[in-house]
Structure formats: C-alpha cells, structure tokens
Amino acid sequence: MFENLSERLSGVFDRLTKQGALSEDDVKTALREVRVALLEADVSLPVARDFVKAVQDKATGQAVTKSVTPGQQVVKIVHDELVHVLSGDEDPGKLKIDNAPAPILMVGLQGSGKTTTTAKLAKRLKERDGKRVLMASLDVNRPAAMEQLQILGVQIGVDTLPIVKGETPVQIAKRAKTQASLGGYDVYMLDTAGRLHIDQELIQQAADVRDVVNPRETLLVVDGLTGQVAVEVAEEFDDKIGVSGVVLTRMDGDGRGGAALSMRAVTGKPIRFVGLGEKMDAIETFEPERIAGRILGMGDIVALVEKAQATIEAEQAERMMKRFAKGQFNMNDMREQLDQMLKMGGMEGVMGMLPGMGKMAKQVQQAGFDDSAIKHQIAMIQSMTKRERANPGLLQASRKKRIAAGSGMEVSDLNKLLKMHRQMADMMKKMGKMGKGGMLKQAMKAMGGKGGMDPSQMDPQAMEAAAKQMGRTMPGGKMPGGFGGMGGGAALPPGLSGFGKKK
C-alpha cells in the first residue's frame, strides 16, 4: 500500500545522500518534495504541513550540516518523525482483556470488513494468547450476516452464539454476556451492524449495545482504501460512541496509505491492527517503526524473520542443518526451500521485507523470475521419481526429456533448475562450515531452532552486513544481477538461499 510513497521518498533521499554537505536550501527543496509526496499519498494537509515543519526544524540544525553523511541524517530524522506520527502510547497489539469475560465491541461502516476482522482477531486471541473466545453477530439488518460469522467460527474453531431470529441487537448482546459468563469464556466479541454512511440509527444502536455490555475495547474497523474518509469516519465514531483503537483493513490493496499516516495524528486513536488479505491469519499488529522503515525502503527484517519462524518447524530446521553441513542437499530439500518461499508471500513478499530490496523486486519480476517461476520449478521436481529426487546425478538426457514433458516445461528449464540446485548445494556446504559454529547453524538458531534468538532484538544493520558478507563468500564472488548477499544472511531463513540464480 505504501509503495508509491516509498518510491517518491527514496528518490528524494537518493539525491540527498549523494551530496557531501547539505545547505538549508537543499533541505528545503527536499522537504518540499516530501510534502508533495505525502499529499499525493492522501495524507491530510494539516498532518503533512506539521510533519514537514517538524522535520525542517530538526534537519536545519548545526548537527546535521556538520555530520559526515548529512543525507542519511535527514533520512533518520524523517524516519523518527514518521514513527512519532504513527505511534500510540501503548503496545498496539495488547488488548485489554484482563477480567473475564471481557467484551470487545466491533463497530464500523458496512463493507469495511468487520465480520472478517472479528473472526481474524478471535483466531489470533485463541492461538496466540490461549483465550477462550465467543463471537456474536448483532447484525440483524444484512441478510445472512449472522450465518457468515457462524461459518467463519466453524472454520477457525471458535464458538459463536446460537442464532435466535427476531431478537434486537441489545437482546443478543445481553444473551452473549450471559453465555460468556456461564460458559467460562475469557473474551466475547460483538460484531455490530454497519451502514453505508453514519446515520442516527447506526450510532444509537451501537451506543445502546455499549451501555449494556460496557466494552473493555471498542475497535473501529475502517477500510484503508477509502483514504481521508476513513479519518472522518474515525472522528465521528469516536465523538459519538468512543473508540479505543482502529483496525485498518485492505492494507494489501493499492490505496495510497495516507489514511494510516493521518489517522493517528488527526483522531489521536492508535491503529491497533492491519488486515492484509482475505485469509484468516492475514492480520498483523500495526508496528509504527516497521511501517516507517518500509515506507523509507529500509525493509522489514523483523516481519520477515517472524514469518519464517511461523512457517519453519524448528526440528525440521535442525535436521536439514545437519544434512547441509555434510554437503547433502538433494531435490527434496530444494523443493522444501521453494515451498517455504511461497508460504512466506513469494518472491515479492520476501524481497519487500529485505532492506534496500524494494526497488529490486520490480527488476526481478521483469527478468521473469516471479512466483510462477517458483511453481514451475516445484512442478519439475514433482515430475521426478523418488530416486531421482534423492540423487539428481542420475538425470541423463532421456530422463530429462521425460521430466520436462511431465511438467509441461522444456529441457532447458530443467537444466537451469539443476544448475541452480548445484550452486545452492555448494553454498549450503560452505555455509555449514563457515565461521565459528557454522553460519548455517547461527541462521537456523535465529529461525527459532534450539536456543533461538528474539527477532525483535536483532539489529537490521548487522543483518544487512552479514548478508553482504555472505555475498562475498558465494561461488563466483557475487550473485548474478547485483544480488550480492541475498543468500540468507545471519538471520535470514534458509528458505531464501540461492535467490535470483535463474541464469
């Protein structure tokens, strides 16, 4: 969602960082462009104006002009200011659900994704916090709204309040409260009805329910694609009902992201979560530092490591590590690596999180290496027999023809895959032996193997340096196409090794 803003800002900063010393005019010119970029990204005018003024005050001081790389200093100031604009006072992911059963009220306009978000949050509370959750739909207007929540409940294994036709939202809320108390639930979530716009009836209904259950959290669900309207909706709801936090949905869309930047500054309400897709686990805590880093093209290593931890099993990683150290890396291992990558959001998803790789993602796509290429490679591996997968050395001309035909690919594609496999095998062997205790071992530990590290404590700069170091130790010195060091640095998952080796 922040792609356009990110591109504009990185262009401004690229020019700045190339200069030795910055004059006041340089800073002013750059900040004028920053302001235009913010406005284009649909950030509200007062917020953009205040933001630029705050940065200018800090950036035109003596400390910057005399620093070694003034451009970098300005980037840092912009980053800190972005974090300041986006940040709330408390941890966004922690919901107040201390005294059971804690009511959470979900409000918002129709079509903003309330029901889906209710289910996503319920799943998150159940799996991450071990809470017993009860969901109840108070939407008596929209056809099949209650059934929708019931079906989602079955999907994620969370209980829903039995549907009784003809009840008012307040009666349903009272029944949910009673059932949550009697059934020993920790949290009960109330999904209220929406309207296409804010009207008296909608506000009254939500206020009545609020008075009955006295919610611990009132979360407003707004569609991130609606831009500044989302900010107005938040102000209105907060004014009439009282909102404790905001959930922005459709943040994976191609909207301009300005609503997120304006939301906190204008309404004073923290963005708690962001919805990133249709799947039930596609919800993340809104982390201002990470978002600011991604907007400025610094990548989001922490999210990358967390994603990898969620998709890699620690024991499986340990087992693979022992084999790699001995130089054993067959087609089954390679398939696991490719599957792993698809699970983590494919080529684009992974590269978007790596520092400085945002721009490269497009080049990689243009070169024809996208997720479909990964799927084709997996298809070729699946067309091999068990014996061939375990020992790729068996593959002679006739076998290659059979595999290529079986997967609908050409023999030349298979040859590329085999070359890529050989390079990865060499690299795995090197990684297994490199450094104290082996770099691969450290990488696996970082992935949550035995004695794993806390990803939030990792220093992205140190990780980047490790990745660059890896680049120098690769076969042939560098990876093709300027991909130096993308072979899974100190804390990158092994599923990322051998990036971009399509040539």
mmCIF file of N, CA and C in Angstrom, residues 130-178:
data_model
loop_
_atom_site.group_PDB
_atom_site.id
_atom_site.type_symbol
_atom_site.label_atom_id
_atom_site.label_comp_id
_atom_site.label_asym_id
_atom_site.label_seq_id
_atom_site.Cartn_x
_atom_site.Cartn_y
_atom_site.Cartn_z
ATOM 1 N N GLY A 130 -4.064 -17.925 23.848
ATOM 2 C CA GLY A 130 -4.700 -19.068 24.519
ATOM 3 C C GLY A 130 -6.015 -18.718 25.192
ATOM 4 N N LYS A 131 -6.772 -17.805 24.606
ATOM 5 C CA LYS A 131 -8.037 -17.370 25.220
ATOM 6 C C LYS A 131 -9.213 -18.168 24.660
ATOM 7 N N ARG A 132 -10.227 -18.339 25.494
ATOM 8 C CA ARG A 132 -11.485 -18.931 25.003
ATOM 9 C C ARG A 132 -12.361 -17.783 24.548
ATOM 10 N N VAL A 133 -12.751 -17.811 23.287
ATOM 11 C CA VAL A 133 -13.468 -16.671 22.711
ATOM 12 C C VAL A 133 -14.870 -17.087 22.247
ATOM 13 N N LEU A 134 -15.837 -16.189 22.478
ATOM 14 C CA LEU A 134 -17.192 -16.382 21.965
ATOM 15 C C LEU A 134 -17.501 -15.208 21.035
ATOM 16 N N MET A 135 -17.976 -15.517 19.831
ATOM 17 C CA MET A 135 -18.327 -14.440 18.897
ATOM 18 C C MET A 135 -19.846 -14.366 18.768
ATOM 19 N N ALA A 136 -20.361 -13.140 18.662
ATOM 20 C CA ALA A 136 -21.802 -12.973 18.477
ATOM 21 C C ALA A 136 -22.052 -11.895 17.440
ATOM 22 N N SER A 137 -22.955 -12.181 16.482
ATOM 23 C CA SER A 137 -23.289 -11.188 15.458
ATOM 24 C C SER A 137 -24.553 -10.445 15.889
ATOM 25 N N LEU A 138 -24.474 -9.106 15.936
ATOM 26 C CA LEU A 138 -25.630 -8.284 16.302
ATOM 27 C C LEU A 138 -26.236 -7.651 15.050
ATOM 28 N N ASP A 139 -25.798 -8.135 13.886
ATOM 29 C CA ASP A 139 -26.239 -7.525 12.628
ATOM 30 C C ASP A 139 -27.557 -8.151 12.187
ATOM 31 N N VAL A 140 -28.672 -7.487 12.557
ATOM 32 C CA VAL A 140 -29.984 -8.051 12.216
ATOM 33 C C VAL A 140 -30.487 -7.511 10.870
ATOM 34 N N ASN A 141 -29.725 -6.569 10.269
ATOM 35 C CA ASN A 141 -30.166 -5.944 9.015
ATOM 36 C C ASN A 141 -29.694 -6.698 7.784
ATOM 37 N N ARG A 142 -28.376 -6.981 7.728
ATOM 38 C CA ARG A 142 -27.795 -7.530 6.496
ATOM 39 C C ARG A 142 -28.170 -9.001 6.364
ATOM 40 N N PRO A 143 -28.666 -9.407 5.209
ATOM 41 C CA PRO A 143 -29.035 -10.820 5.032
ATOM 42 C C PRO A 143 -27.818 -11.734 5.248
ATOM 43 N N ALA A 144 -28.040 -12.791 6.000
ATOM 44 C CA ALA A 144 -27.014 -13.837 6.220
ATOM 45 C C ALA A 144 -25.767 -13.344 6.947
ATOM 46 N N ALA A 145 -25.831 -12.171 7.593
ATOM 47 C CA ALA A 145 -24.650 -11.673 8.329
ATOM 48 C C ALA A 145 -24.313 -12.605 9.492
ATOM 49 N N MET A 146 -25.363 -13.055 10.191
ATOM 50 C CA MET A 146 -25.134 -13.933 11.359
ATOM 51 C C MET A 146 -24.578 -15.283 10.918
ATOM 52 N N GLU A 147 -25.151 -15.777 9.806
ATOM 53 C CA GLU A 147 -24.663 -17.073 9.289
ATOM 54 C C GLU A 147 -23.209 -16.971 8.863
ATOM 55 N N GLN A 148 -22.830 -15.806 8.311
ATOM 56 C CA GLN A 148 -21.432 -15.618 7.860
ATOM 57 C C GLN A 148 -20.473 -15.781 9.039
ATOM 58 N N LEU A 149 -20.823 -15.142 10.176
ATOM 59 C CA LEU A 149 -19.940 -15.235 11.349
ATOM 60 C C LEU A 149 -19.898 -16.667 11.875
ATOM 61 N N GLN A 150 -21.049 -17.334 11.796
ATOM 62 C CA GLN A 150 -21.131 -18.726 12.269
ATOM 63 C C GLN A 150 -20.210 -19.627 11.436
ATOM 64 N N ILE A 151 -20.247 -19.425 10.102
ATOM 65 C CA ILE A 151 -19.414 -20.245 9.204
ATOM 66 C C ILE A 151 -17.931 -19.973 9.478
ATOM 67 N N LEU A 152 -17.577 -18.688 9.653
ATOM 68 C CA LEU A 152 -16.174 -18.341 9.961
ATOM 69 C C LEU A 152 -15.756 -18.969 11.287
ATOM 70 N N GLY A 153 -16.685 -18.986 12.255
ATOM 71 C CA GLY A 153 -16.396 -19.597 13.567
ATOM 72 C C GLY A 153 -16.041 -21.060 13.430
ATOM 73 N N VAL A 154 -16.806 -21.767 12.577
ATOM 74 C CA VAL A 154 -16.534 -23.197 12.352
ATOM 75 C C VAL A 154 -15.150 -23.363 11.712
ATOM 76 N N GLN A 155 -14.841 -22.485 10.743
ATOM 77 C CA GLN A 155 -13.536 -22.535 10.046
ATOM 78 C C GLN A 155 -12.365 -22.414 11.012
ATOM 79 N N ILE A 156 -12.473 -21.476 11.958
ATOM 80 C CA ILE A 156 -11.316 -21.192 12.837
ATOM 81 C C ILE A 156 -11.412 -21.880 14.185
ATOM 82 N N GLY A 157 -12.515 -22.625 14.402
ATOM 83 C CA GLY A 157 -12.657 -23.351 15.660
ATOM 84 C C GLY A 157 -12.967 -22.455 16.843
ATOM 85 N N VAL A 158 -13.770 -21.417 16.612
ATOM 86 C CA VAL A 158 -14.173 -20.510 17.699
ATOM 87 C C VAL A 158 -15.692 -20.559 17.816
ATOM 88 N N ASP A 159 -16.201 -20.612 19.055
ATOM 89 C CA ASP A 159 -17.652 -20.720 19.268
ATOM 90 C C ASP A 159 -18.376 -19.439 18.873
ATOM 91 N N THR A 160 -19.598 -19.616 18.325
ATOM 92 C CA THR A 160 -20.443 -18.443 18.054
ATOM 93 C C THR A 160 -21.749 -18.615 18.818
ATOM 94 N N LEU A 161 -22.342 -17.505 19.143
ATOM 95 C CA LEU A 161 -23.608 -17.514 19.883
ATOM 96 C C LEU A 161 -24.703 -18.080 18.962
ATOM 97 N N PRO A 162 -25.510 -19.044 19.458
ATOM 98 C CA PRO A 162 -26.585 -19.595 18.604
ATOM 99 C C PRO A 162 -27.512 -18.482 18.110
ATOM 100 N N ILE A 163 -27.942 -18.615 16.860
ATOM 101 C CA ILE A 163 -28.779 -17.568 16.248
ATOM 102 C C ILE A 163 -30.234 -17.748 16.690
ATOM 103 N N VAL A 164 -30.835 -16.684 17.202
ATOM 104 C CA VAL A 164 -32.271 -16.682 17.515
ATOM 105 C C VAL A 164 -32.884 -15.556 16.701
ATOM 106 N N LYS A 165 -33.760 -15.904 15.779
ATOM 107 C CA LYS A 165 -34.342 -14.892 14.891
ATOM 108 C C LYS A 165 -35.285 -13.964 15.668
ATOM 109 N N GLY A 166 -35.360 -12.724 15.220
ATOM 110 C CA GLY A 166 -36.344 -11.786 15.771
ATOM 111 C C GLY A 166 -35.879 -11.020 17.006
ATOM 112 N N GLU A 167 -34.632 -11.256 17.453
ATOM 113 C CA GLU A 167 -34.133 -10.512 18.616
ATOM 114 C C GLU A 167 -33.540 -9.172 18.178
ATOM 115 N N THR A 168 -33.548 -8.205 19.091
ATOM 116 C CA THR A 168 -32.901 -6.917 18.796
ATOM 117 C C THR A 168 -31.418 -7.050 19.136
ATOM 118 N N PRO A 169 -30.566 -6.148 18.582
ATOM 119 C CA PRO A 169 -29.130 -6.199 18.904
ATOM 120 C C PRO A 169 -28.852 -6.168 20.415
ATOM 121 N N VAL A 170 -29.635 -5.374 21.157
ATOM 122 C CA VAL A 170 -29.412 -5.280 22.610
ATOM 123 C C VAL A 170 -29.728 -6.611 23.290
ATOM 124 N N GLN A 171 -30.798 -7.276 22.838
ATOM 125 C CA GLN A 171 -31.136 -8.586 23.423
ATOM 126 C C GLN A 171 -30.044 -9.614 23.131
ATOM 127 N N ILE A 172 -29.529 -9.569 21.910
ATOM 128 C CA ILE A 172 -28.447 -10.518 21.544
ATOM 129 C C ILE A 172 -27.218 -10.238 22.417
ATOM 130 N N ALA A 173 -26.900 -8.950 22.611
ATOM 131 C CA ALA A 173 -25.718 -8.579 23.410
ATOM 132 C C ALA A 173 -25.868 -9.088 24.841
ATOM 133 N N LYS A 174 -27.097 -8.957 25.408
ATOM 134 C CA LYS A 174 -27.329 -9.434 26.786
ATOM 135 C C LYS A 174 -27.157 -10.951 26.859
ATOM 136 N N ARG A 175 -27.685 -11.644 25.820
ATOM 137 C CA ARG A 175 -27.577 -13.113 25.786
ATOM 138 C C ARG A 175 -26.108 -13.532 25.675
ATOM 139 N N ALA A 176 -25.340 -12.793 24.857
ATOM 140 C CA ALA A 176 -23.905 -13.101 24.698
ATOM 141 C C ALA A 176 -23.177 -12.911 26.029
ATOM 142 N N LYS A 177 -23.543 -11.852 26.739
ATOM 143 C CA LYS A 177 -22.907 -11.554 28.034
ATOM 144 C C LYS A 177 -23.160 -12.704 29.017
ATOM 145 N N THR A 178 -24.428 -13.156 29.071
ATOM 146 C CA THR A 178 -24.799 -14.248 29.980
ATOM 147 C C THR A 178 -24.066 -15.533 29.599
#
